[in-house]
XYZ file of C-alpha atoms in Angstrom:
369
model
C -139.329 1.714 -47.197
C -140.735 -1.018 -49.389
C -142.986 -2.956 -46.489
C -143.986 -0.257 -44.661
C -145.834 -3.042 -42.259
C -142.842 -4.523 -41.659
C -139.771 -2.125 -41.946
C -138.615 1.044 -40.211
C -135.715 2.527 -40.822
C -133.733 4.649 -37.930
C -131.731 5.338 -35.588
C -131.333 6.249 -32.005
C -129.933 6.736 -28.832
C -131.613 5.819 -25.248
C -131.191 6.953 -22.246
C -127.927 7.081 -20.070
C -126.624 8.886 -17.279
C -123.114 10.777 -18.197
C -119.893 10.196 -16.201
C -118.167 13.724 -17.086
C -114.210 13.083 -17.893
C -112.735 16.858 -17.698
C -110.885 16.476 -21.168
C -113.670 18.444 -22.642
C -113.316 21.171 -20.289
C -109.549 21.218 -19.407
C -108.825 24.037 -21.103
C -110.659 27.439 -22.755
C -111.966 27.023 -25.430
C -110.226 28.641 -28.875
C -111.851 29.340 -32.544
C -110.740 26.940 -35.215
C -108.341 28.495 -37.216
C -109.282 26.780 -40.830
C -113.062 25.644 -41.333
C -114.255 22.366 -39.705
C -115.979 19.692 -42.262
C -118.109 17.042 -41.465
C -118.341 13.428 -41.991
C -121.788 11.995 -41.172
C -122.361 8.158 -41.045
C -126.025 6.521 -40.221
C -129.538 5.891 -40.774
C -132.388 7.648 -41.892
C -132.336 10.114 -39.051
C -129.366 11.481 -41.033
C -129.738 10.130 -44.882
C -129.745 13.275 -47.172
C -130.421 11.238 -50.409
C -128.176 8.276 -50.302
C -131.014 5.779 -50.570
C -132.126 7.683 -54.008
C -129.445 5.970 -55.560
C -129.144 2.425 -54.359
C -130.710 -0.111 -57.209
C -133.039 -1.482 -54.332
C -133.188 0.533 -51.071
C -135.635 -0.871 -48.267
C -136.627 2.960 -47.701
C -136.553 6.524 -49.881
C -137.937 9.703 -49.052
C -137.683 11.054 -53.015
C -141.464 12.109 -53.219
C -144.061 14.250 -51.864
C -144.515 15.742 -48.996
C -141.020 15.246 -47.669
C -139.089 18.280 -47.971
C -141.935 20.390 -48.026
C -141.220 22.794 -45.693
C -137.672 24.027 -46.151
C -136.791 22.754 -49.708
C -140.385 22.340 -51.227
C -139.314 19.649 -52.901
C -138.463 15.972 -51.424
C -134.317 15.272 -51.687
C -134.654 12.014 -50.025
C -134.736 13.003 -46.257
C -136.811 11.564 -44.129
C -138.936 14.529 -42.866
C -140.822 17.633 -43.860
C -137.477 19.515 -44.202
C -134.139 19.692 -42.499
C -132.207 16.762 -40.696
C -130.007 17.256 -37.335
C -126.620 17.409 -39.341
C -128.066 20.155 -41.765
C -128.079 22.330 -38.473
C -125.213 21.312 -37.395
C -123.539 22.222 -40.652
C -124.855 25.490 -40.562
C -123.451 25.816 -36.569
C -120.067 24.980 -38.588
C -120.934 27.944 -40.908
C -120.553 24.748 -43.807
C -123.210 24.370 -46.662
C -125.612 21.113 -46.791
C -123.445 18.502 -46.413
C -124.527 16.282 -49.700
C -125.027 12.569 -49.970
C -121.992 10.703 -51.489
C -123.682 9.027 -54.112
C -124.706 12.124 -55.493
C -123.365 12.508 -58.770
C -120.749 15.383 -59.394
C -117.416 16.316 -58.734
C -116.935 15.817 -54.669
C -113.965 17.604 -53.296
C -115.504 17.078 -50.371
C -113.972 20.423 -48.804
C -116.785 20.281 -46.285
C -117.026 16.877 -45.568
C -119.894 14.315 -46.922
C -122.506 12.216 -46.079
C -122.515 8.743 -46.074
C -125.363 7.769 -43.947
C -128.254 5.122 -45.576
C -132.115 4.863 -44.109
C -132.311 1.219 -42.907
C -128.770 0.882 -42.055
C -127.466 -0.682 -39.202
C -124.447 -1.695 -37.250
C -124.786 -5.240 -38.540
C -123.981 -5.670 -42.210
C -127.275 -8.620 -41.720
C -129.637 -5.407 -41.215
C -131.648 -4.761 -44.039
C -128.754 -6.350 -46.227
C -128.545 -5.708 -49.531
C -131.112 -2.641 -49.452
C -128.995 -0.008 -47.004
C -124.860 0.875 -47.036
C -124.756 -0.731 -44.003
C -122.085 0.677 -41.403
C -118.905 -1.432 -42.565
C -119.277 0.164 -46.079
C -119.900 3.625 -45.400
C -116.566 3.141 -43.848
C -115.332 1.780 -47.000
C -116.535 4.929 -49.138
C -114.740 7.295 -46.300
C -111.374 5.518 -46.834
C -111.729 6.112 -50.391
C -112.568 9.546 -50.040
C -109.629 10.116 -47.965
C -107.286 8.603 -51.058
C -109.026 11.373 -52.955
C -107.893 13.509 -50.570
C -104.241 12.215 -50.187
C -103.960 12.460 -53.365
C -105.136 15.948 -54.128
C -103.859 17.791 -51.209
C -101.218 15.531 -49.590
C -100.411 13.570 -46.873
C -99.794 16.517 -44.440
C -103.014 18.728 -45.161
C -105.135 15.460 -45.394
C -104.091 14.218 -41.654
C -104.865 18.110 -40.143
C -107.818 18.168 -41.792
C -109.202 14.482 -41.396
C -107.920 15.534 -37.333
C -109.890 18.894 -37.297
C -113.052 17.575 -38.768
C -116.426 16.262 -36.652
C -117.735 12.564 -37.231
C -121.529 12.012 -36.293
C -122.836 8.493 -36.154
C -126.400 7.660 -35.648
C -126.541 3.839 -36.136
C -128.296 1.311 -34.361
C -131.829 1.482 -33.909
C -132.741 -0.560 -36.981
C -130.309 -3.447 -35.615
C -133.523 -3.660 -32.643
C -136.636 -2.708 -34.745
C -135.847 -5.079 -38.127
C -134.972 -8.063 -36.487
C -137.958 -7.581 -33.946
C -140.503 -7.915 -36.840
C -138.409 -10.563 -38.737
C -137.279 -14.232 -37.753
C -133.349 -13.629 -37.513
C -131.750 -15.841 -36.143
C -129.035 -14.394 -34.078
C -131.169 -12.074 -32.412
C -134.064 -14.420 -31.211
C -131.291 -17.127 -30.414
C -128.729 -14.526 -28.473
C -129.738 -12.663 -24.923
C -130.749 -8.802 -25.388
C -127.252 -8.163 -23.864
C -124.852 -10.375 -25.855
C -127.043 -8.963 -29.340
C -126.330 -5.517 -27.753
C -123.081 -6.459 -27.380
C -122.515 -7.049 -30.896
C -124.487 -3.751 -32.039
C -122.464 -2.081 -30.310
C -119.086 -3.974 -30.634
C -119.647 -3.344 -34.429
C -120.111 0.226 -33.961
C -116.959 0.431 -31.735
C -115.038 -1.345 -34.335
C -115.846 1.377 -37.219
C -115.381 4.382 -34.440
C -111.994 2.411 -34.224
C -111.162 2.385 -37.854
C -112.423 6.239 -38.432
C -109.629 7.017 -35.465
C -107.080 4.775 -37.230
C -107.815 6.887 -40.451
C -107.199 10.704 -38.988
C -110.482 11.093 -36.862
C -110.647 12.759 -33.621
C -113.407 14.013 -32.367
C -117.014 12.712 -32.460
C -120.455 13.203 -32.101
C -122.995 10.499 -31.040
C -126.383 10.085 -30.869
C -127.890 7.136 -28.597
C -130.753 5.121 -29.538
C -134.288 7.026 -29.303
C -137.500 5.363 -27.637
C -138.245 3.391 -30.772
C -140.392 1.404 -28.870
C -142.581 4.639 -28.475
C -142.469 5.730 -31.759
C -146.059 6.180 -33.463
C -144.813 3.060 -36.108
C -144.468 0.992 -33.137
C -147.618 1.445 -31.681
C -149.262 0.816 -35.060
C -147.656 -2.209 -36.433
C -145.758 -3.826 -34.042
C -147.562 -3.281 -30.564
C -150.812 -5.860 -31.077
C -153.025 -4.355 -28.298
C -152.743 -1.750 -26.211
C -151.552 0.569 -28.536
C -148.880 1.714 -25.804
C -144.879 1.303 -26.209
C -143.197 -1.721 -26.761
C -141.667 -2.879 -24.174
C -139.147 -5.101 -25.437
C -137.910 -2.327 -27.695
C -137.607 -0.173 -24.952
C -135.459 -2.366 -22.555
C -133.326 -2.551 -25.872
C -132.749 1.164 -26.245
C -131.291 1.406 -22.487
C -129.137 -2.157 -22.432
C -128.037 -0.143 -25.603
C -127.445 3.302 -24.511
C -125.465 1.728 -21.313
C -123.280 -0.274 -23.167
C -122.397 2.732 -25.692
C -121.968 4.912 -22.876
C -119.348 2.362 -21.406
C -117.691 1.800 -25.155
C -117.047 5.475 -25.838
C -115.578 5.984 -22.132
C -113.181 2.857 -22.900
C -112.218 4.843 -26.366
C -111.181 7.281 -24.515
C -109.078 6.068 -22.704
C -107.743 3.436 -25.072
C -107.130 5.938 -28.427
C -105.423 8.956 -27.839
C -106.591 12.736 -28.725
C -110.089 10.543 -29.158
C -112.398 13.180 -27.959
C -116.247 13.011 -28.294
C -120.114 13.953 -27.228
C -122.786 11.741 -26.490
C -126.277 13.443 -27.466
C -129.044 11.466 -25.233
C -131.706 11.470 -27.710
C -133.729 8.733 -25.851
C -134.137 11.126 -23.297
C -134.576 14.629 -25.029
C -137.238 12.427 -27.226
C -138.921 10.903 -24.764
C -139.387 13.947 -22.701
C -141.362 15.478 -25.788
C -143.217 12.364 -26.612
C -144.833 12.873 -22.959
C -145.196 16.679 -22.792
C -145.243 18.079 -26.127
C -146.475 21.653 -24.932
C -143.805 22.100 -23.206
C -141.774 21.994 -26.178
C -144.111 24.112 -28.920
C -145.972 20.972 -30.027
C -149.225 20.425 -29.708
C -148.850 16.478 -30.571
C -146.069 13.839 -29.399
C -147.724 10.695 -30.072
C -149.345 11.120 -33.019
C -147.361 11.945 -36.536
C -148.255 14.225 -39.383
C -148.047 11.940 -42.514
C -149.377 8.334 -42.802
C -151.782 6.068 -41.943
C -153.711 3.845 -39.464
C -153.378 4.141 -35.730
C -151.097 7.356 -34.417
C -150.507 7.769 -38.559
C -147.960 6.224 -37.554
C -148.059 3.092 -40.449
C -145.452 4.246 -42.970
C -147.361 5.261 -45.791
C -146.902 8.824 -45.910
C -146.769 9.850 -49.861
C -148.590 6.848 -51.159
C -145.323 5.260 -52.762
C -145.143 2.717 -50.749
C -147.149 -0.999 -49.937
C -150.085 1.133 -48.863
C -151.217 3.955 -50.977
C -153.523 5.748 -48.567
C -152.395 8.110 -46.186
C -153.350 11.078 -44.052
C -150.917 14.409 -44.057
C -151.520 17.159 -41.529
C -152.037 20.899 -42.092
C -148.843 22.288 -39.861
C -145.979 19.870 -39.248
C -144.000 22.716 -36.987
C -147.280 21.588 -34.829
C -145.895 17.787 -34.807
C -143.110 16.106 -33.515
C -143.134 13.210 -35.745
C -143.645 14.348 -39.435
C -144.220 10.081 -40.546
C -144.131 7.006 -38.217
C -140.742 6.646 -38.018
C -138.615 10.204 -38.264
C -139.014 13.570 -36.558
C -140.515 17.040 -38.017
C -137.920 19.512 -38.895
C -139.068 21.917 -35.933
C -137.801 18.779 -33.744
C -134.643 17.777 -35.372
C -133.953 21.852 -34.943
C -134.370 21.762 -31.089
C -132.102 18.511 -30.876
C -129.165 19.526 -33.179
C -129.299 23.015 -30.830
C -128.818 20.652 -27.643
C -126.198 18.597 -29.324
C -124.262 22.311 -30.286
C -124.748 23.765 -26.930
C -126.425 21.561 -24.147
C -124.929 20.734 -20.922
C -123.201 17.763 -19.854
C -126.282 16.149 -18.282
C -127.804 16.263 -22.002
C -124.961 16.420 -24.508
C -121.829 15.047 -22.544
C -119.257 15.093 -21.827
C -118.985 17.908 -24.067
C -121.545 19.443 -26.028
C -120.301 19.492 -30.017
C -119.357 23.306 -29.960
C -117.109 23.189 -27.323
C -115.537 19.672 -29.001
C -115.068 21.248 -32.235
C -113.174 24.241 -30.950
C -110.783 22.604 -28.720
């Protein structure tokens, strides 16, 4: 991120209760015949390097210490190692799924990434330093002409049909705007601007479905009002949450919980699972013991109050930063973006949590239907 003062770039999901529809459990579950890839669109919860190519990105991860403690060396993710889809590709026995503007030869047998740190469900979000939503769409149409035109029309549509989709988009459509003057959101009621967040977001789920996807994995919008970053930079006094952000995240998380129920009955064979982050992250935030942390509010890497200014590896507007001795010990690793120990425990609920977590079907049992 470029302003680390002003910007933060992520995604996630609040919290929502779960009506259970029974398509998810209607029948036993059977192993995949042929391997399942993965197509991941997003933010910088789930950016594996995208942003390390854009001419100007509003946020990169390409230096020291991210990466340190899986890869020892920084590939662009936003935390000290691995992201939730890198566990969920492993769930799919798949390799590290790898950013599409990656240069080399994609075949793209096991899917790719197309997710950007910054983006958001509105193309005005950080525009013209993210792939916003609308154009990682764009880039998965044109990989699926690649892979028309390399493996036909047939094997394209069963595999496009077998595959997962994981979106994690809309927390930066709250968080930038909050911080900026933009129109449309200051001029619009919290609902109707979360009904465009998330009528955008439906839209692209649409357009996915129209172009061979099935089944999909969502995350809702975290409790980026809690977030050490907010508490820094954009809470003024008490250093608590903010609560504007926070009655965001749930008129959010209700309204995608309604969208994805009207999917499914609008699009059919559209199957998915709804991952409440907002509460899986909250509950961590307030009792990090319980989980194998020792701090929730405070992050590894950066600066100021809760470290939680964005200047972890002194690249950014502020050089100075702090960087803790253990981040397995930490569920933030910067301001903005969770440790890998973290993003570990919540790709395992999103593979095999129950309904009241993951629903209305946790990701392993979608996959193999």
């Amino acid at each position: 991120m470029s302003n680390s003062s002003t910007s933060s770039f992520h995604l996630l999901l609040v919290y929502t209760s779960f009506v259970i529809p029974t398509s998810c459990y209607s029948q036993r579950p059977s192993s995949p015949s042929d391997h399942v890839a993965m197509f991941i669109f997003g933010d910088s919860l789930f950016d594996a390097g995208n942003n390390n190519y854009l001419k100007s990105a509003v946020g990169r991860a390409n230096f020291w210490p991210y990466g340190e403690t899986f890869f020892k060396h920084p590939t662009g993710r936003f935390s000290d190692g691995r992201l939730i889809p890198d566990f969920i590709a492993e769930y799919l026995n798949l390799p590290l799924i790898p950013p599409y503007l990656q240069p080399g030869n994609h075949r793209y047998l096991a899917g790719v990434n197309f997710a950007s740190a910054g983006a958001g469900a509105l193309a005005e979000t950080y525009k013209g330093f993210v792939i916003d939503l609308k154009t990682q769409l764009s880039y998965f149409r044109k990989v699926k002409q690649k892979l028309r035109e390399e493996r036909g029309d047939t094997e394209t549509k069963t595999f496009l049909s077998k595959a997962l989709y994981l979106l994690s988009i809309g927390s930066n459509d709250y968080v930038e705007p909050f911080s900026t003057n933009y129109s449309a959101f200051h001029s619009s009621s919290k609902r109707d601007y979360v009904g465009m967040v998330v009528g955008n977001l439906t839209t692209v789920v649409k357009e996915i479905y129209k172009n061979g996807g099935r089944k999909f994995g969502f995350l809702n919008v975290e409790p980026m009002g809690c977030f050490p970053y907010a508490r820094a930079v954009l809470q003024n006094n008490t250093r608590g949450c903010v609560d504007e952000l926070t009655v965001l995240a749930k008129l959010h998380n209700r309204a995608l919980t309604r969208a994805l129920e009207e999917l499914m009955g609008q699009l059919k064979g559209f199957k998915y699972s709804n991952f409440d982050f907002h509460a899986s992250l909250s509950e961590r935030i307030n009792n990090p013991s319980k989980y194998g942390f020792k701090e929730g509010k405070v992050a590894c890497c950066g600066s100021g109050p809760y470290r939680g200014i964005l200047s972890c590896g002194g690249k950014r507007t502020i050089k100075e930063f702090q960087l803790c001795d253990d981040p397995s010990e930490y569920l933030f690793f910067d301001g903005s973006h969770p440790t890998e120990k973290a993003n570990y425990q919540f790709a395992k609920l999103m593979w095999t949590g129950s309904p009241s977590v993951t629903g209305p079907c946790n990701l392993q049992t979608l996959v193999q239907e």
